[in-house]
Each structure stands twice: as structure tokens, then as C-alpha cells.
Amino acid sequence: MQIIKPCLFLLILATAALFMPHAKATCITPDMPKMINVAAISVPTTLAVGDTIPGSEQTVHVAGHCDQSVDNGLEIVSCYYGTGAEIPGLKGVYDSGVTGIGVALMNDKGQRISGAGGVQCDSRGTPIGYVSDDGQQTFNFDVTLQLVKTSTEVASGTLIQAQTRFGIGVFAHEGIGSPNDIAYAGNVNLQTVTCSVLPRNLTVALGDFPVSDFVSVGMLSTPAEEFNVTVNCNSTVQPEVKISSANGYETAFEGVIKLTQQSGMATGVGVRMLFDGEIATFDNYVNTEAKAQANQTLAIPFQVRYEQISDMVTPGPANTVATITLAYK
């Protein structure tokens, strides 16, 4: 019996309090304030207006509780503390003061927070989350701070840290945390770069394997399949790679992506991925081993193979999908 026609699909893609305090009420979390370390970003000239600038998008998890029942079930919102207004035509993107660069905060539904401009904003149309209505007044959500390309003309320069600040709190009540800020940790240096990345899309066939090859947890299929992603830029940059998958990950096994759910699929295996000779980490940017020197092609190596993740393996299609995002600094 065989695990038939497995494939890995890779898509290469070019990141005064605002809230009215309520008497004696506090919302507590160890996750705020949050300062995110992004010191320098190169903006690809080929990036479309409105797209997130790769490398700038950083996700923060916030969890905690409020101590007053008056907060029960209320919206958790965000307000932009910088001086810029929301940019017309780019919902949820705020003028950063640097030509061609906007700043945005995204909720865990993939929505950029709109209506967040001003000291007393109302962004309930795109809430970050809610205080629970079970009497415990807990909250638990993710938000992503990101920079956005807002024009075909992008100025090199420095984005002032104060222009990246968002506040988070219970609408019309109190802030969450003290201070209640999410921002980059310091000023962000920006420059433009033109890079060519190949391939843009890639299918890797791992081959057919009999179930009998998998005899114990941790067993790897042989041979491994290897491929390179190449990048060539007009100036010297440090590439960063982020690997992610909508399938999710086998958390008990480092670097292993879950199989795509489909009828009759194989079970008991996942797909292990290496990047630059190291077991992949997911959803975070990691520097490539070497810089991309100006006008020279850098080959970034990847490797994939099956890994047995349970005592029993059953036959069937064993496919997965991953996205590799390249950023430059």
C-alpha cells in the first residue's frame, strides 16, 4: 500500500490616554505595553500599493482580564496615537509621515483597524476583540503591527517611533495595560530595493512511499527533496525568510507542517521542512545565512521530506501547502 502522489506547493511572495477611564476599573495583562524590534526595512519597488511591507508585520498576543463587571462583553478597540490621518482609499492605513509609507494594526480576523484616528476614536467597526461575557471578564486576541506601501513613490529615511504607536482598550472605558501601547521599539530606517525572486510558484513532488517504510515515530522518508529559491537585488541586503502554512503545524515535531485535509488522505505523517540547513521555524522572520550582495544571485536552500508523527501510518494522498515570504533589511 502506498502514500500516493504527495506534493508540496510553495508560493513565494515578493509586514493623554485614548480611553475614558471608568471609576476603579482596570484591565490587566502581562503582554502590554509591547515594543516590537524592527530597526530597518527595505521596501521592494515591485510591491503593490496597499500591500504590507514584508518584514514589518509582527504579531502580538494579548491575554488578561478586567476586574469590573461593567466591562462584561464590551468591544476592545484600538486608536492610532500618531499624528497621521487614515489614508483615503486604504482602509485602516494611517499616514506615517514618510512618503509612501503607512502604518496599520490588523486584528486576528485579517481586518486593518479603521476609524482609529484621533485621541477619542471609535473603531468598533473593526474591533480587536471582546471582553468575555461569562462573568470572568477575560480577553484573548492577536494583533499585527505592520507598515504598508501607500504610493509608487517611497522615500528613504527614518520613520519616527512615535508615529507607529497604537493604543488598545475597552471602548469608552479603560486602556488595557499601563501604558496601553503597541509600537515599534525605536525609529525604523527605510530604503527601497529592487529584487528578482525565482521561482514565484513551485510544486515539489516527494514521490510514492509504501506504508511499510514508516516503522517508528520520527522516521524520515528517503531521499529528501531539495530546492533553491534565488534572489538578486540591485543593492546589498540581508534577506529574511518567513515560512507559514494555513494547514497548521505538528507542534510536537519541530519543523513539521500538517497535511492538507482531503478525502482518503494519509494519516500518521507530516512534512518536515529545512531552511538553510536548519529545521524550519514558522510564522517568524529568520535571516538567511548569507547576505544578498548587490547584483549577485543568492541561492536559498530548502529541503522537504515526510516525518512519521504517530505509531500508525495509513495510505492515501499526502499533500501540504506552504508560503515563503521574503523580506529585506
GROMACS .gro file of C-alpha atoms in nm:
model
  329
    1MET     CA    1   0.000   0.000   0.000
    2GLN     CA    2   0.131   0.343  -0.086
    3ILE     CA    3   0.109   0.706   0.007
    4ILE     CA    4   0.035   0.835  -0.342
    5LYS     CA    5   0.131   1.149  -0.532
    6PRO     CA    6   0.235   1.377  -0.247
    7CYS     CA    7   0.310   1.737  -0.340
    8LEU     CA    8   0.424   2.050  -0.158
    9PHE     CA    9   0.308   2.378  -0.304
   10LEU     CA   10   0.515   2.685  -0.228
   11LEU     CA   11   0.406   3.038  -0.300
   12ILE     CA   12   0.683   3.297  -0.292
   13LEU     CA   13   0.552   3.643  -0.210
   14ALA     CA   14   0.761   3.917  -0.338
   15THR     CA   15   0.452   4.346   0.722
   16ALA     CA   16  -0.306   6.171   2.733
   17ALA     CA   17  -0.491   5.824   2.730
   18LEU     CA   18  -0.723   5.747   2.450
   19PHE     CA   19  -0.980   5.560   2.652
   20MET     CA   20  -1.210   5.714   2.906
   21PRO     CA   21  -1.118   5.567   3.245
   22HIS     CA   22  -1.402   5.403   3.433
   23ALA     CA   23  -1.403   5.450   3.808
   24LYS     CA   24  -1.188   5.188   3.983
   25ALA     CA   25  -1.188   4.959   3.678
   26THR     CA   26  -0.864   4.808   3.549
   27CYS     CA   27  -0.782   4.563   3.274
   28ILE     CA   28  -0.463   4.370   3.343
   29THR     CA   29  -0.230   4.184   3.108
   30PRO     CA   30   0.140   4.092   3.122
   31ASP     CA   31   0.155   4.143   2.742
   32MET     CA   32   0.125   4.523   2.738
   33PRO     CA   33   0.290   4.754   2.665
   34LYS     CA   34   0.459   4.584   2.369
   35MET     CA   35   0.759   4.726   2.185
   36ILE     CA   36   0.850   4.539   1.864
   37ASN     CA   37   1.207   4.528   1.736
   38VAL     CA   38   1.221   4.628   1.369
   39ALA     CA   39   1.520   4.856   1.311
   40ALA     CA   40   1.548   4.860   0.932
   41ILE     CA   41   1.331   4.763   0.637
   42SER     CA   42   1.392   4.762   0.261
   43VAL     CA   43   1.077   4.829   0.059
   44PRO     CA   44   1.062   4.630  -0.268
   45THR     CA   45   0.994   4.858  -0.565
   46THR     CA   46   0.781   4.579  -0.715
   47LEU     CA   47   0.546   4.569  -0.414
   48ALA     CA   48   0.193   4.682  -0.498
   49VAL     CA   49   0.041   4.989  -0.337
   50GLY     CA   50  -0.172   4.876  -0.043
   51ASP     CA   51   0.039   4.568   0.030
   52THR     CA   52   0.206   4.500   0.363
   53ILE     CA   53   0.581   4.561   0.352
   54PRO     CA   54   0.743   4.221   0.417
   55GLY     CA   55   0.939   4.209   0.739
   56SER     CA   56   0.738   4.483   0.906
   57GLU     CA   57   0.441   4.267   1.007
   58GLN     CA   58   0.482   4.147   1.364
   59THR     CA   59   0.209   3.972   1.563
   60VAL     CA   60   0.146   4.026   1.933
   61HIS     CA   61  -0.064   3.801   2.158
   62VAL     CA   62  -0.256   3.976   2.435
   63ALA     CA   63  -0.444   3.797   2.713
   64GLY     CA   64  -0.568   3.901   3.055
   65HIS     CA   65  -0.877   4.012   3.245
   66CYS     CA   66  -1.075   4.314   3.358
   67ASP     CA   67  -1.182   4.342   3.720
   68GLN     CA   68  -1.524   4.505   3.684
   69SER     CA   69  -1.848   4.352   3.558
   70VAL     CA   70  -1.927   4.678   3.375
   71ASP     CA   71  -1.675   4.564   3.109
   72ASN     CA   72  -1.863   4.238   3.051
   73GLY     CA   73  -1.898   4.168   2.676
   74LEU     CA   74  -1.769   4.508   2.560
   75GLU     CA   75  -1.564   4.568   2.246
   76ILE     CA   76  -1.187   4.600   2.267
   77VAL     CA   77  -1.076   4.869   2.024
   78SER     CA   78  -0.761   5.045   1.910
   79CYS     CA   79  -0.677   5.409   1.846
   80TYR     CA   80  -0.382   5.541   1.645
   81TYR     CA   81  -0.160   5.763   1.861
   82GLY     CA   82   0.041   5.909   1.573
   83THR     CA   83  -0.041   6.238   1.404
   84GLY     CA   84  -0.142   6.097   1.063
   85ALA     CA   85  -0.495   6.055   0.935
   86GLU     CA   86  -0.648   5.744   0.778
   87ILE     CA   87  -0.546   5.744   0.411
   88PRO     CA   88  -0.836   5.771   0.163
   89GLY     CA   89  -0.873   5.453  -0.038
   90LEU     CA   90  -0.660   5.250   0.203
   91LYS     CA   91  -0.894   5.148   0.483
   92GLY     CA   92  -0.720   5.110   0.817
   93VAL     CA   93  -0.389   5.258   0.698
   94TYR     CA   94  -0.260   5.578   0.863
   95ASP     CA   95  -0.014   5.835   0.728
   96SER     CA   96   0.323   5.776   0.896
   97GLY     CA   97   0.486   6.100   0.786
   98VAL     CA   98   0.723   5.918   0.549
   99THR     CA   99   0.634   5.944   0.179
  100GLY     CA  100   0.485   5.618   0.052
  101ILE     CA  101   0.470   5.452   0.396
  102GLY     CA  102   0.161   5.395   0.608
  103VAL     CA  103   0.116   5.218   0.939
  104ALA     CA  104  -0.166   4.980   1.030
  105LEU     CA  105  -0.283   4.747   1.304
  106MET     CA  106  -0.462   4.427   1.198
  107ASN     CA  107  -0.694   4.215   1.411
  108ASP     CA  108  -0.689   3.835   1.410
  109LYS     CA  109  -0.973   3.832   1.153
  110GLY     CA  110  -0.736   3.987   0.897
  111GLN     CA  111  -0.901   4.331   0.918
  112ARG     CA  112  -0.699   4.651   0.942
  113ILE     CA  113  -0.839   4.868   1.222
  114SER     CA  114  -1.040   5.152   1.066
  115GLY     CA  115  -1.170   5.463   1.237
  116ALA     CA  116  -0.877   5.461   1.480
  117GLY     CA  117  -0.751   5.814   1.414
  118GLY     CA  118  -0.772   6.078   1.684
  119VAL     CA  119  -0.749   6.086   2.060
  120GLN     CA  120  -1.108   5.976   2.112
  121CYS     CA  121  -1.165   5.731   1.828
  122ASP     CA  122  -1.440   5.482   1.756
  123SER     CA  123  -1.304   5.174   1.579
  124ARG     CA  124  -1.582   4.938   1.690
  125GLY     CA  125  -1.650   4.853   1.325
  126THR     CA  126  -1.324   4.655   1.325
  127PRO     CA  127  -1.280   4.553   1.689
  128ILE     CA  128  -0.965   4.381   1.810
  129GLY     CA  129  -1.165   4.153   2.035
  130TYR     CA  130  -1.416   4.142   2.316
  131VAL     CA  131  -1.419   4.114   2.690
  132SER     CA  132  -1.582   3.780   2.769
  133ASP     CA  133  -1.946   3.785   2.882
  134ASP     CA  134  -1.916   3.481   3.113
  135GLY     CA  135  -1.863   3.686   3.427
  136GLN     CA  136  -1.486   3.635   3.419
  137GLN     CA  137  -1.417   3.945   3.202
  138THR     CA  138  -1.124   3.778   3.025
  139PHE     CA  139  -0.977   3.867   2.685
  140ASN     CA  140  -0.751   3.678   2.447
  141PHE     CA  141  -0.656   3.802   2.099
  142ASP     CA  142  -0.376   3.862   1.848
  143VAL     CA  143  -0.294   4.188   1.671
  144THR     CA  144  -0.038   4.255   1.399
  145LEU     CA  145   0.152   4.582   1.361
  146GLN     CA  146   0.257   4.643   1.000
  147LEU     CA  147   0.383   4.900   0.753
  148VAL     CA  148   0.201   4.942   0.423
  149LYS     CA  149   0.317   5.077   0.087
  150THR     CA  150   0.088   5.371   0.012
  151SER     CA  151   0.238   5.514  -0.307
  152THR     CA  152   0.458   5.417  -0.601
  153GLU     CA  153   0.696   5.683  -0.472
  154VAL     CA  154   0.864   5.573  -0.149
  155ALA     CA  155   1.112   5.796   0.032
  156SER     CA  156   1.419   5.655   0.202
  157GLY     CA  157   1.451   5.790   0.553
  158THR     CA  158   1.355   5.737   0.914
  159LEU     CA  159   1.011   5.652   1.048
  160ILE     CA  160   0.982   5.810   1.391
  161GLN     CA  161   0.883   5.562   1.663
  162ALA     CA  162   0.603   5.787   1.791
  163GLN     CA  163   0.432   5.757   1.453
  164THR     CA  164   0.392   5.379   1.496
  165ARG     CA  165   0.200   5.381   1.825
  166PHE     CA  166  -0.145   5.233   1.873
  167GLY     CA  167  -0.336   5.219   2.199
  168ILE     CA  168  -0.566   4.934   2.299
  169GLY     CA  169  -0.854   4.946   2.543
  170VAL     CA  170  -1.216   4.868   2.627
  171PHE     CA  171  -1.432   5.108   2.431
  172ALA     CA  172  -1.528   5.420   2.631
  173HIS     CA  173  -1.372   5.267   2.943
  174GLU     CA  174  -1.006   5.198   3.025
  175GLY     CA  175  -0.689   5.106   2.846
  176ILE     CA  176  -0.556   4.753   2.855
  177GLY     CA  177  -0.221   4.761   3.030
  178SER     CA  178  -0.033   5.063   3.158
  179PRO     CA  179   0.075   5.211   2.931
  180ASN     CA  180  -0.155   5.053   2.675
  181ASP     CA  181   0.079   5.092   2.376
  182ILE     CA  182   0.184   4.871   2.086
  183ALA     CA  183   0.462   5.021   1.872
  184TYR     CA  184   0.797   4.953   1.715
  185ALA     CA  185   1.072   4.972   1.975
  186GLY     CA  186   1.253   5.259   1.806
  187ASN     CA  187   1.285   5.455   1.486
  188VAL     CA  188   1.270   5.244   1.167
  189ASN     CA  189   1.518   5.314   0.886
  190LEU     CA  190   1.365   5.272   0.541
  191GLN     CA  191   1.516   5.232   0.196
  192THR     CA  192   1.397   5.099  -0.140
  193VAL     CA  193   1.536   4.795  -0.318
  194THR     CA  194   1.459   4.610  -0.641
  195CYS     CA  195   1.486   4.232  -0.616
  196SER     CA  196   1.409   3.944  -0.852
  197VAL     CA  197   1.288   3.623  -0.683
  198LEU     CA  198   1.258   3.285  -0.856
  199PRO     CA  199   1.057   3.071  -0.867
  200ARG     CA  200   0.734   3.252  -0.784
  201ASN     CA  201   0.543   2.925  -0.755
  202LEU     CA  202   0.681   2.576  -0.713
  203THR     CA  203   0.546   2.225  -0.684
  204VAL     CA  204   0.774   1.969  -0.520
  205ALA     CA  205   0.691   1.600  -0.569
  206LEU     CA  206   0.815   1.390  -0.278
  207GLY     CA  207   0.740   1.060  -0.453
  208ASP     CA  208   0.544   0.748  -0.352
  209PHE     CA  209   0.634   0.559  -0.036
  210PRO     CA  210   0.499   0.229   0.095
  211VAL     CA  211   0.348   0.242   0.441
  212SER     CA  212   0.599  -0.025   0.546
  213ASP     CA  213   0.879   0.238   0.522
  214PHE     CA  214   0.740   0.406   0.833
  215VAL     CA  215   0.824   0.183   1.127
  216SER     CA  216   0.855   0.425   1.421
  217VAL     CA  217   0.770   0.779   1.525
  218GLY     CA  218   1.030   1.024   1.395
  219MET     CA  219   1.116   0.814   1.087
  220LEU     CA  220   1.205   1.031   0.785
  221SER     CA  221   1.136   0.943   0.422
  222THR     CA  222   1.439   0.893   0.197
  223PRO     CA  223   1.556   1.056  -0.018
  224ALA     CA  224   1.481   1.415   0.080
  225GLU     CA  225   1.374   1.658  -0.190
  226GLU     CA  226   1.580   1.978  -0.216
  227PHE     CA  227   1.517   2.304  -0.398
  228ASN     CA  228   1.650   2.660  -0.401
  229VAL     CA  229   1.481   2.997  -0.402
  230THR     CA  230   1.705   3.255  -0.570
  231VAL     CA  231   1.711   3.630  -0.512
  232ASN     CA  232   1.902   3.901  -0.697
  233CYS     CA  233   1.886   4.262  -0.572
  234ASN     CA  234   2.026   4.590  -0.701
  235SER     CA  235   2.185   4.669  -0.366
  236THR     CA  236   2.328   4.459  -0.084
  237VAL     CA  237   2.058   4.349   0.161
  238GLN     CA  238   2.006   4.094   0.435
  239PRO     CA  239   1.715   3.872   0.324
  240GLU     CA  240   1.475   3.735   0.583
  241VAL     CA  241   1.254   3.432   0.530
  242LYS     CA  242   0.916   3.360   0.689
  243ILE     CA  243   0.758   3.018   0.634
  244SER     CA  244   0.389   2.976   0.708
  245SER     CA  245   0.108   2.735   0.627
  246ALA     CA  246  -0.268   2.758   0.655
  247ASN     CA  247  -0.261   2.385   0.733
  248GLY     CA  248  -0.102   2.446   1.072
  249TYR     CA  249   0.187   2.261   1.232
  250GLU     CA  250   0.257   1.941   1.423
  251THR     CA  251   0.364   2.120   1.740
  252ALA     CA  252   0.521   1.809   1.895
  253PHE     CA  253   0.756   1.780   1.595
  254GLU     CA  254   0.991   2.064   1.505
  255GLY     CA  255   0.960   2.195   1.151
  256VAL     CA  256   0.666   1.970   1.055
  257ILE     CA  257   0.365   2.101   0.860
  258LYS     CA  258   0.028   1.925   0.880
  259LEU     CA  259  -0.112   1.753   0.573
  260THR     CA  260  -0.391   1.914   0.372
  261GLN     CA  261  -0.731   1.780   0.474
  262GLN     CA  262  -0.890   1.581   0.191
  263SER     CA  263  -1.096   1.266   0.137
  264GLY     CA  264  -0.898   0.944   0.182
  265MET     CA  265  -0.584   1.129   0.292
  266ALA     CA  266  -0.288   0.954   0.453
  267THR     CA  267  -0.251   0.976   0.829
  268GLY     CA  268   0.039   0.947   1.068
  269VAL     CA  269   0.285   1.165   0.875
  270GLY     CA  270   0.359   1.532   0.823
  271VAL     CA  271   0.605   1.720   0.602
  272ARG     CA  272   0.929   1.832   0.767
  273MET     CA  273   1.099   2.137   0.621
  274LEU     CA  274   1.457   2.262   0.647
  275PHE     CA  275   1.574   2.612   0.558
  276ASP     CA  276   1.944   2.696   0.520
  277GLY     CA  277   2.023   2.352   0.662
  278GLU     CA  278   1.827   2.413   0.984
  279ILE     CA  279   1.486   2.285   1.093
  280ALA     CA  280   1.232   2.547   0.992
  281THR     CA  281   1.056   2.770   1.241
  282PHE     CA  282   0.718   2.905   1.136
  283ASP     CA  283   0.547   3.244   1.123
  284ASN     CA  284   0.862   3.436   1.217
  285TYR     CA  285   1.124   3.605   1.002
  286VAL     CA  286   1.470   3.446   1.012
  287ASN     CA  287   1.784   3.588   0.847
  288THR     CA  288   1.933   3.390   0.562
  289GLU     CA  289   2.280   3.252   0.631
  290ALA     CA  290   2.434   3.487   0.373
  291LYS     CA  291   2.352   3.837   0.257
  292ALA     CA  292   2.240   3.904  -0.097
  293GLN     CA  293   2.526   4.101  -0.248
  294ALA     CA  294   2.438   4.371  -0.498
  295ASN     CA  295   2.363   4.231  -0.845
  296GLN     CA  296   2.465   3.878  -0.743
  297THR     CA  297   2.230   3.582  -0.721
  298LEU     CA  298   2.186   3.427  -0.378
  299ALA     CA  299   2.050   3.071  -0.367
  300ILE     CA  300   1.850   2.998  -0.052
  301PRO     CA  301   1.832   2.620   0.008
  302PHE     CA  302   1.526   2.430   0.131
  303GLN     CA  303   1.463   2.062   0.194
  304VAL     CA  304   1.140   1.867   0.250
  305ARG     CA  305   1.059   1.508   0.344
  306TYR     CA  306   0.792   1.315   0.531
  307GLU     CA  307   0.823   1.253   0.904
  308GLN     CA  308   0.627   0.989   1.092
  309ILE     CA  309   0.429   1.152   1.374
  310SER     CA  310   0.228   0.860   1.516
  311ASP     CA  311   0.265   0.487   1.565
  312MET     CA  312   0.022   0.403   1.285
  313VAL     CA  313   0.053   0.530   0.926
  314THR     CA  314  -0.232   0.481   0.680
  315PRO     CA  315  -0.208   0.521   0.300
  316GLY     CA  316  -0.357   0.796   0.086
  317PRO     CA  317  -0.278   1.136  -0.064
  318ALA     CA  318  -0.024   1.323   0.150
  319ASN     CA  319  -0.016   1.684   0.032
  320THR     CA  320   0.058   2.010   0.206
  321VAL     CA  321   0.100   2.377   0.120
  322ALA     CA  322   0.335   2.645   0.248
  323THR     CA  323   0.405   3.012   0.181
  324ILE     CA  324   0.757   3.153   0.185
  325THR     CA  325   0.773   3.529   0.231
  326LEU     CA  326   1.097   3.715   0.159
  327ALA     CA  327   1.178   4.042   0.332
  328TYR     CA  328   1.491   4.257   0.310
  329LYS     CA  329   1.676   4.475   0.557
   0.00000   0.00000   0.00000
